[in-house]
CSV table of C-alpha atoms in Angstrom, one decimal:
chain,number,residue,atom,x,y,z
I,1,MET,CA,9.7,3.9,21.1
I,2,PRO,CA,8.3,5.9,23.3
I,3,VAL,CA,5.4,6.8,21.8
I,4,ARG,CA,4.9,10.8,22.4
I,5,ARG,CA,2.2,11.7,19.1
I,6,VAL,CA,-0.4,9.4,18.3
I,7,GLY,CA,-2.3,10.0,15.0
I,8,LEU,CA,-5.8,8.5,15.2
I,9,ILE,CA,-7.3,7.3,11.9
I,10,THR,CA,-10.6,5.9,12.1
I,11,HIS,CA,-13.4,4.5,10.0
I,12,GLN,CA,-16.2,5.7,11.1
I,13,GLY,CA,-18.7,3.2,8.9
I,14,ARG,CA,-17.4,0.6,11.8
I,15,PRO,CA,-18.9,0.4,15.1
I,16,ALA,CA,-15.9,-1.5,16.5
I,17,ALA,CA,-13.7,0.6,14.8
I,18,ARG,CA,-15.2,3.4,16.9
I,19,GLU,CA,-15.2,0.9,19.9
I,20,ALA,CA,-11.2,0.8,19.3
I,21,ALA,CA,-11.1,4.1,19.2
I,22,GLN,CA,-12.8,5.5,22.4
I,23,ALA,CA,-10.1,3.1,24.0
I,24,VAL,CA,-6.8,4.7,22.2
I,25,HIS,CA,-8.1,8.0,23.2
I,26,ASP,CA,-8.2,6.5,26.7
I,27,TRP,CA,-4.7,4.9,27.3
I,28,CYS,CA,-3.4,8.2,25.8
I,29,ARG,CA,-5.2,10.0,28.3
I,30,SER,CA,-3.8,8.3,31.0
I,31,ARG,CA,-0.3,8.2,30.2
I,32,GLY,CA,-0.5,12.0,29.3
I,33,ILE,CA,-0.1,11.3,25.5
I,34,ARG,CA,-1.1,13.6,23.2
I,35,CYS,CA,-3.5,11.7,20.4
I,36,THR,CA,-4.9,13.8,17.5
I,37,ASP,CA,-7.9,12.3,15.3
I,38,ILE,CA,-7.4,12.7,11.8
I,39,ASP,CA,-10.3,12.7,8.8
I,40,VAL,CA,-9.1,11.2,6.0
I,41,TRP,CA,-12.3,11.3,4.7
I,42,ALA,CA,-13.0,15.2,4.8
I,43,GLU,CA,-16.5,16.5,3.2
I,44,ASP,CA,-15.1,19.7,2.6
I,45,ARG,CA,-11.0,19.2,1.0
I,46,ARG,CA,-8.2,16.9,1.5
I,47,ARG,CA,-5.4,17.5,1.9
I,48,GLY,CA,-1.8,16.2,1.1
I,49,SER,CA,0.4,14.4,3.8
I,50,ARG,CA,2.4,16.8,4.8
I,51,GLU,CA,-0.3,19.1,5.2
I,52,GLU,CA,-2.1,15.8,7.4
I,53,ALA,CA,0.9,15.4,9.5
I,54,ASP,CA,1.3,18.8,10.2
I,55,ALA,CA,-2.3,19.0,11.4
I,56,ALA,CA,-1.9,16.3,13.3
I,57,GLY,CA,1.1,17.8,15.6
I,58,ASP,CA,3.7,15.4,13.5
I,59,PRO,CA,2.8,12.2,15.0
I,60,ASP,CA,5.3,9.4,15.9
I,61,LEU,CA,3.2,6.8,16.0
I,62,LEU,CA,-0.3,6.3,13.3
I,63,VAL,CA,-3.2,4.0,14.5
I,64,THR,CA,-5.8,2.9,12.2
I,65,LEU,CA,-8.4,1.4,12.6
I,66,GLY,CA,-10.0,-0.4,9.8
I,67,GLY,CA,-9.7,-2.3,6.5
I,68,ASP,CA,-6.4,-1.8,4.6
I,69,GLY,CA,-7.6,0.8,2.8
I,70,THR,CA,-7.4,2.8,6.2
I,71,PHE,CA,-3.9,1.6,6.6
I,72,LEU,CA,-2.6,2.7,2.8
I,73,ARG,CA,-4.1,6.0,4.5
I,74,GLY,CA,-2.5,6.1,7.5
I,75,ALA,CA,0.6,5.1,5.9
I,76,ARG,CA,0.7,7.8,3.0
I,77,ILE,CA,0.5,10.3,5.7
I,78,ALA,CA,3.3,8.6,8.1
I,79,ALA,CA,5.4,8.3,4.9
I,80,VAL,CA,6.2,12.1,5.1
I,81,ASN,CA,7.8,11.8,8.4
I,82,GLY,CA,9.4,8.4,9.1
I,83,ALA,CA,6.0,7.5,11.7
I,84,ALA,CA,5.5,3.7,12.5
I,85,VAL,CA,2.3,2.5,11.7
I,86,LEU,CA,0.0,0.5,13.9
I,87,GLY,CA,-2.9,-1.1,11.5
I,88,VAL,CA,-6.3,-2.6,14.0
I,89,ASP,CA,-7.3,-5.2,12.0
I,90,LEU,CA,-11.5,-4.4,11.1
I,91,GLY,CA,-11.5,-5.4,7.9
I,92,THR,CA,-12.4,-9.1,5.5
I,93,VAL,CA,-10.2,-9.8,3.3
I,94,GLY,CA,-6.8,-7.7,4.6
I,95,PHE,CA,-2.8,-8.4,4.5
I,96,LEU,CA,-1.6,-5.1,6.3
I,97,THR,CA,-3.7,-4.5,9.2
I,98,GLU,CA,-2.8,-8.0,11.7
I,99,VAL,CA,-3.6,-6.2,15.5
I,100,PRO,CA,-7.2,-7.2,16.0
I,101,ALA,CA,-9.3,-4.7,18.1
I,102,ALA,CA,-9.8,-6.5,21.0
I,103,GLU,CA,-6.0,-6.1,21.8
I,104,VAL,CA,-5.0,-2.6,20.4
I,105,THR,CA,-4.7,-1.4,24.0
I,106,ALA,CA,-2.1,-4.3,24.4
I,107,ALA,CA,-0.2,-3.5,21.2
I,108,LEU,CA,-0.2,0.5,22.1
I,109,ARG,CA,1.6,-0.9,25.5
I,110,ALA,CA,4.0,-3.7,23.4
I,111,VAL,CA,4.6,-0.1,21.3
I,112,HIS,CA,5.5,2.6,23.8
I,113,GLU,CA,7.6,0.0,25.8
I,114,GLY,CA,9.7,-1.3,22.6
I,115,SER,CA,8.1,-5.0,22.7
I,116,ALA,CA,6.6,-4.1,19.3
I,117,VAL,CA,8.2,-6.3,16.1
I,118,VAL,CA,8.9,-3.9,13.3
I,119,GLU,CA,8.7,-4.6,10.3
I,120,GLU,CA,10.1,-2.7,6.8
I,121,ARG,CA,8.1,-2.5,3.6
I,122,MET,CA,9.0,-1.1,0.3
I,123,THR,CA,7.4,1.5,-1.6
I,124,LEU,CA,7.0,2.9,-5.4
I,125,THR,CA,7.6,6.9,-6.1
I,126,MET,CA,7.3,8.6,-9.7
I,127,ARG,CA,8.4,10.7,-12.3
I,128,ALA,CA,6.7,12.0,-15.1
I,129,SER,CA,6.9,14.0,-17.9
I,130,ARG,CA,4.6,16.7,-16.4
I,131,PRO,CA,3.1,17.4,-13.1
I,132,LEU,CA,-0.2,15.2,-12.6
I,133,ARG,CA,-3.7,17.1,-12.8
I,134,ILE,CA,-7.4,16.2,-12.2
I,135,PRO,CA,-9.3,17.6,-15.1
I,136,SER,CA,-12.1,19.6,-13.3
I,137,GLU,CA,-15.1,18.8,-15.5
I,138,MET,CA,-13.9,15.0,-14.3
I,139,GLU,CA,-13.2,15.8,-10.4
I,140,ALA,CA,-17.1,17.1,-9.7
I,141,LEU,CA,-18.1,13.8,-11.3
I,142,LEU,CA,-15.7,12.0,-9.0
I,143,ARG,CA,-17.5,14.1,-5.9
I,144,TYR,CA,-20.7,12.5,-6.9
I,145,GLY,CA,-22.1,11.1,-4.2
I,146,ARG,CA,-18.4,11.3,-2.0
I,147,GLY,CA,-15.9,13.5,-1.1
I,148,PRO,CA,-13.1,15.9,-3.1
I,149,ALA,CA,-9.8,13.9,-4.6
I,150,LEU,CA,-7.0,13.8,-2.8
I,151,PRO,CA,-4.7,17.5,-4.3
I,152,PRO,CA,-2.4,16.7,-6.8
I,153,PRO,CA,1.3,15.3,-6.4
I,154,ARG,CA,3.6,18.1,-6.1
I,155,VAL,CA,6.7,18.3,-7.7
I,156,ARG,CA,10.2,17.7,-5.7
I,157,PRO,CA,12.5,19.4,-5.9
I,158,GLU,CA,15.3,17.1,-6.9
I,159,THR,CA,13.1,17.2,-10.3
I,160,THR,CA,15.7,17.4,-13.7
I,161,GLU,CA,14.8,20.6,-15.4
I,162,GLY,CA,15.3,19.8,-19.3
I,163,GLU,CA,17.2,16.6,-19.3
I,164,GLY,CA,14.5,14.3,-20.4
I,165,TRP,CA,14.3,12.9,-16.8
I,166,GLY,CA,10.5,14.5,-16.3
I,167,VAL,CA,9.8,15.7,-13.3
I,168,ALA,CA,10.2,14.1,-10.0
I,169,LEU,CA,6.4,13.4,-7.9
I,170,ASP,CA,6.0,13.3,-4.1
I,171,VAL,CA,4.4,10.1,-4.4
I,172,MET,CA,4.5,7.1,-1.9
I,173,ALA,CA,2.9,3.7,-3.0
I,174,LEU,CA,2.7,1.4,-0.6
I,175,ASN,CA,0.2,-1.3,-3.0
I,176,ASP,CA,0.8,-0.2,-6.6
I,177,VAL,CA,0.6,2.8,-9.3
I,178,VAL,CA,-2.2,1.6,-11.7
I,179,LEU,CA,-2.6,3.5,-15.1
I,180,GLU,CA,-5.9,2.5,-16.4
I,181,LYS,CA,-8.7,3.7,-19.3
I,182,LEU,CA,-11.1,6.2,-18.5
I,183,VAL,CA,-14.2,5.2,-20.7
I,184,ARG,CA,-15.6,1.6,-20.9
I,185,ASP,CA,-15.2,1.4,-24.7
I,186,ARG,CA,-11.9,2.7,-25.3
I,187,GLN,CA,-8.8,0.7,-23.8
I,188,VAL,CA,-5.7,2.3,-23.1
I,189,ALA,CA,-2.2,1.4,-25.5
I,190,VAL,CA,1.3,1.9,-23.4
I,191,GLY,CA,4.4,1.3,-24.2
I,192,VAL,CA,6.2,-0.6,-21.7
I,193,TYR,CA,9.8,0.0,-20.9
I,194,VAL,CA,11.5,-2.0,-17.9
I,195,ALA,CA,15.3,-0.8,-16.8
I,196,GLY,CA,14.8,1.9,-20.0
I,197,ARG,CA,14.8,-0.7,-22.3
I,198,LEU,CA,11.0,-1.2,-24.4
I,199,LEU,CA,9.3,-4.8,-23.6
I,200,ALA,CA,6.2,-4.4,-25.1
I,201,SER,CA,2.4,-2.7,-26.3
I,202,TYR,CA,0.4,-3.5,-24.7
I,203,SER,CA,-3.7,-2.4,-25.5
I,204,ALA,CA,-5.2,-3.2,-21.8
I,205,ASP,CA,-8.2,-1.9,-19.5
I,206,ALA,CA,-5.7,-0.8,-17.1
I,207,LEU,CA,-1.3,-1.9,-16.3
I,208,ALA,CA,-0.8,-2.1,-12.8
I,209,VAL,CA,2.8,-2.4,-11.5
I,210,ALA,CA,3.0,-3.1,-7.6
I,211,THR,CA,5.2,-3.6,-4.5
I,212,PRO,CA,6.0,-7.7,-3.0
I,213,THR,CA,2.8,-5.8,-0.6
I,214,GLY,CA,0.8,-5.1,-2.8
I,215,SER,CA,1.0,-8.4,-4.9
I,216,THR,CA,-1.8,-9.5,-3.3
I,217,ALA,CA,-4.0,-6.5,-4.2
I,218,TYR,CA,-4.9,-5.1,-7.6
I,219,SER,CA,-2.2,-7.1,-9.3
I,220,PHE,CA,-3.3,-10.3,-7.4
I,221,ALA,CA,-6.9,-10.0,-8.4
I,222,ALA,CA,-5.8,-9.7,-12.1
I,223,GLY,CA,-4.1,-12.7,-12.1
I,224,GLY,CA,-0.3,-11.8,-10.4
I,225,PRO,CA,2.0,-13.7,-8.9
I,226,VAL,CA,2.0,-13.5,-5.1
I,227,LEU,CA,5.3,-12.1,-3.4
I,228,SER,CA,7.1,-12.4,0.5
I,229,PRO,CA,6.3,-9.1,1.4
I,230,HIS,CA,9.9,-9.7,3.2
I,231,MET,CA,11.4,-8.9,-0.5
I,232,GLU,CA,12.5,-6.6,-2.7
I,233,ALA,CA,10.8,-6.4,-6.5
I,234,LEU,CA,8.4,-4.9,-8.7
I,235,VAL,CA,5.8,-6.4,-10.4
I,236,PHE,CA,4.1,-5.7,-13.8
I,237,THR,CA,0.6,-7.4,-14.4
I,238,PRO,CA,-1.7,-5.8,-17.7
I,239,ILE,CA,-5.2,-6.4,-16.8
I,240,ALA,CA,-7.8,-7.4,-19.7
I,241,PRO,CA,-4.9,-7.2,-22.5
I,242,HIS,CA,-5.8,-7.6,-26.2
I,243,MET,CA,-2.5,-9.4,-26.6
I,244,THR,CA,-1.4,-13.0,-26.7
I,245,PHE,CA,1.2,-11.9,-24.0
I,246,ASP,CA,-0.9,-11.5,-20.5
I,247,ARG,CA,1.5,-12.3,-18.3
I,248,SER,CA,3.2,-10.7,-15.1
I,249,VAL,CA,6.6,-9.7,-15.3
I,250,VAL,CA,8.9,-9.1,-11.4
I,251,ALA,CA,11.8,-7.0,-12.2
I,252,ALA,CA,14.6,-5.9,-9.7
I,253,PRO,CA,14.0,-3.2,-7.4
I,254,ASP,CA,16.7,-1.1,-9.4
I,255,GLU,CA,14.8,-1.8,-12.5
I,256,PRO,CA,12.6,1.0,-13.1
I,257,ILE,CA,9.5,0.1,-15.6
I,258,ALA,CA,7.8,3.6,-17.4
I,259,LEU,CA,4.4,3.3,-18.9
I,260,ARG,CA,4.3,5.6,-22.1
I,261,VAL,CA,0.7,6.2,-23.1
I,262,LEU,CA,1.2,6.2,-27.3
I,263,PRO,CA,-0.6,7.9,-29.8
I,264,ASN,CA,-3.5,5.9,-30.9
I,265,SER,CA,-4.9,5.6,-27.4
I,266,GLY,CA,-7.7,7.3,-25.3
I,267,GLN,CA,-6.6,9.6,-22.1
I,268,ALA,CA,-5.0,7.5,-18.6
I,269,ALA,CA,-5.7,7.6,-15.1
I,270,VAL,CA,-3.2,7.1,-12.8
I,271,SER,CA,-4.2,5.5,-9.3
I,272,VAL,CA,-2.0,5.0,-6.5
I,273,ASP,CA,-3.2,2.8,-3.9
I,274,GLY,CA,-6.4,3.4,-5.3
I,275,GLN,CA,-6.2,6.5,-5.2
I,276,LEU,CA,-7.0,8.6,-8.5
I,277,ARG,CA,-3.9,11.1,-8.7
I,278,GLY,CA,-3.9,12.4,-12.3
I,279,VAL,CA,-5.0,11.9,-15.8
I,280,LEU,CA,-2.6,11.3,-19.1
I,281,ASP,CA,-2.4,12.3,-22.5
I,282,PRO,CA,-1.4,10.5,-25.2
I,283,GLY,CA,2.6,11.0,-25.1
I,284,ASP,CA,2.4,11.3,-21.4
I,285,TRP,CA,4.6,9.3,-19.8
I,286,ILE,CA,5.2,7.4,-16.1
I,287,GLY,CA,8.5,5.9,-14.1
I,288,VAL,CA,7.9,4.0,-11.4
I,289,PHE,CA,10.4,3.0,-9.3
I,290,ARG,CA,12.1,2.0,-5.6
I,291,ALA,CA,11.2,4.9,-3.6
I,292,PRO,CA,14.2,5.7,-1.2
I,293,HIS,CA,12.2,5.8,1.8
I,294,ARG,CA,10.1,2.5,3.9
I,295,VAL,CA,7.1,1.8,5.7
I,296,ARG,CA,7.2,0.9,9.1
I,297,LEU,CA,4.9,-1.0,10.3
I,298,LEU,CA,4.5,-2.1,14.0
I,299,ARG,CA,3.8,-5.8,15.0
I,300,LEU,CA,2.4,-7.9,18.5
I,301,HIS,CA,4.1,-11.0,16.9
I,302,PRO,CA,6.6,-11.4,13.6
I,303,THR,CA,3.9,-12.3,10.7
I,304,ASP,CA,2.7,-14.8,9.7
I,305,PHE,CA,2.3,-14.0,6.0
I,306,TYR,CA,1.1,-17.7,4.2
I,307,GLY,CA,-0.9,-18.6,7.6
I,308,ARG,CA,-2.8,-15.1,6.7
I,309,LEU,CA,-3.0,-16.3,2.8
I,310,ARG,CA,-4.0,-19.4,3.7
I,311,ASP,CA,-6.8,-18.4,6.3
I,312,ARG,CA,-8.0,-15.1,3.9
I,313,PHE,CA,-8.3,-17.4,0.9
I,314,ARG,CA,-9.5,-20.9,2.7
I,315,LEU,CA,-6.8,-22.6,0.5
I,316,THR,CA,-7.3,-25.5,2.5
I,317,ASP,CA,-10.9,-25.6,2.4
I,318,ALA,CA,-11.0,-28.1,-0.8
I,319,PRO,CA,-12.5,-31.5,-0.5
I,320,ALA,CA,-9.3,-32.8,-1.1
I,321,THR,CA,-7.4,-31.6,1.9
I,322,ALA,CA,-10.0,-33.9,4.3
I,323,VAL,CA,-7.5,-36.7,3.8
I,324,ASP,CA,-4.2,-34.8,3.5
I,325,GLY,CA,-3.6,-35.3,7.4
I,326,PRO,CA,-1.6,-33.6,9.4
I,327,ALA,CA,1.0,-31.1,8.3
I,328,ALA,CA,4.4,-32.6,7.5
I,329,PRO,CA,7.2,-32.9,10.5
I,330,PHE,CA,9.0,-30.0,9.2
I,331,PHE,CA,9.7,-26.5,10.7
I,332,ARG,CA,9.2,-26.8,14.2
I,333,PRO,CA,9.8,-23.6,15.4
I,334,GLU,CA,8.7,-25.1,19.4
I,335,THR,CA,11.6,-27.4,19.3
I,336,PRO,CA,15.8,-26.2,19.0
I,337,ILE,CA,16.3,-25.2,15.1
I,338,PRO,CA,18.8,-27.2,13.3
I,339,PRO,CA,22.0,-25.4,12.4
I,340,ASP,CA,21.5,-25.7,8.2
I,341,LEU,CA,18.2,-23.8,8.9
I,342,ALA,CA,20.0,-21.3,11.0
I,343,GLY,CA,19.2,-17.7,10.4
I,344,MET,CA,16.0,-19.4,7.7
I,345,ARG,CA,12.1,-17.1,8.7
I,346,LEU,CA,10.8,-19.4,10.0
I,347,PRO,CA,6.3,-19.3,11.5
I,348,PRO,CA,6.0,-18.3,14.7
I,349,PRO,CA,5.1,-20.6,17.8
I,350,ALA,CA,1.5,-21.6,17.3
I,351,ALA,CA,1.0,-19.9,20.5
I,352,ALA,CA,2.4,-15.9,19.1
I,353,ARG,CA,0.1,-16.9,15.7
């Protein structure tokens, strides 16, 4: 994809990110490509995704320099205009960013010449019983020591009024949508519906609905399963529930999940990819389901997801692995692939990892 307009999001707290940002600007300048810095941590006010994309000149490539949190901010902007996202890895435990800072110029060249690998990831969107809002007194508390919150999600034009379907919200989640309690001494009570049927009622600290990409984020930390990011599914995970059934539920991508705040509950906060977007009262509900659009991630090489999972969590550091010896003689991409494995997703050759 020839690059014409670049939007650059830099984690200013990391010196290596600022150095990489200079390399991106230099590369763009040498080719006459417009490169616009996007400040998603603005101290004065936060803008919605569409506003950020317009202010940056509607970029066709978003480059993020930081960890997964920085990447998620770029993905939110890229989703509104179909831009691709190149995540430069400066984090510690992330799964979304893969390009090393030292290879940012090579990655930009690969994208520009069309040799980069493009991965598409499932995203989530929402409907709600009413438009989301954050009470003014709560926003003042949230701003203490940090910038303002994102503006409330817009109501999309396809909203069906008066027919019980709620309002369609302009929301894109690459990782998860989380409903959580607002105060420590009062859990949130929620009725959970899967594909239109009541599954269970929970009293819990929070309830998360994640994509496969987000299965290694908050849902994983709460004991949820790890899903391959190449599949499509919704993962529902209760967090610290006060009930016997505390397991995750993996639903099909066309099975929406609805969360209704019960009358005996306290207020609940709605977070999208870690960003607070609204507060629900008892009786309110949200519906979370697969979005029609997907996020395009750019890589230098095919993703070695399981290798990254192994390395990030040090899965082979246990003492028992010392006697395991070399890997089993299976999946050797350096040699011709047998006919019965043709079409399988295999690990990339060692030289490409």
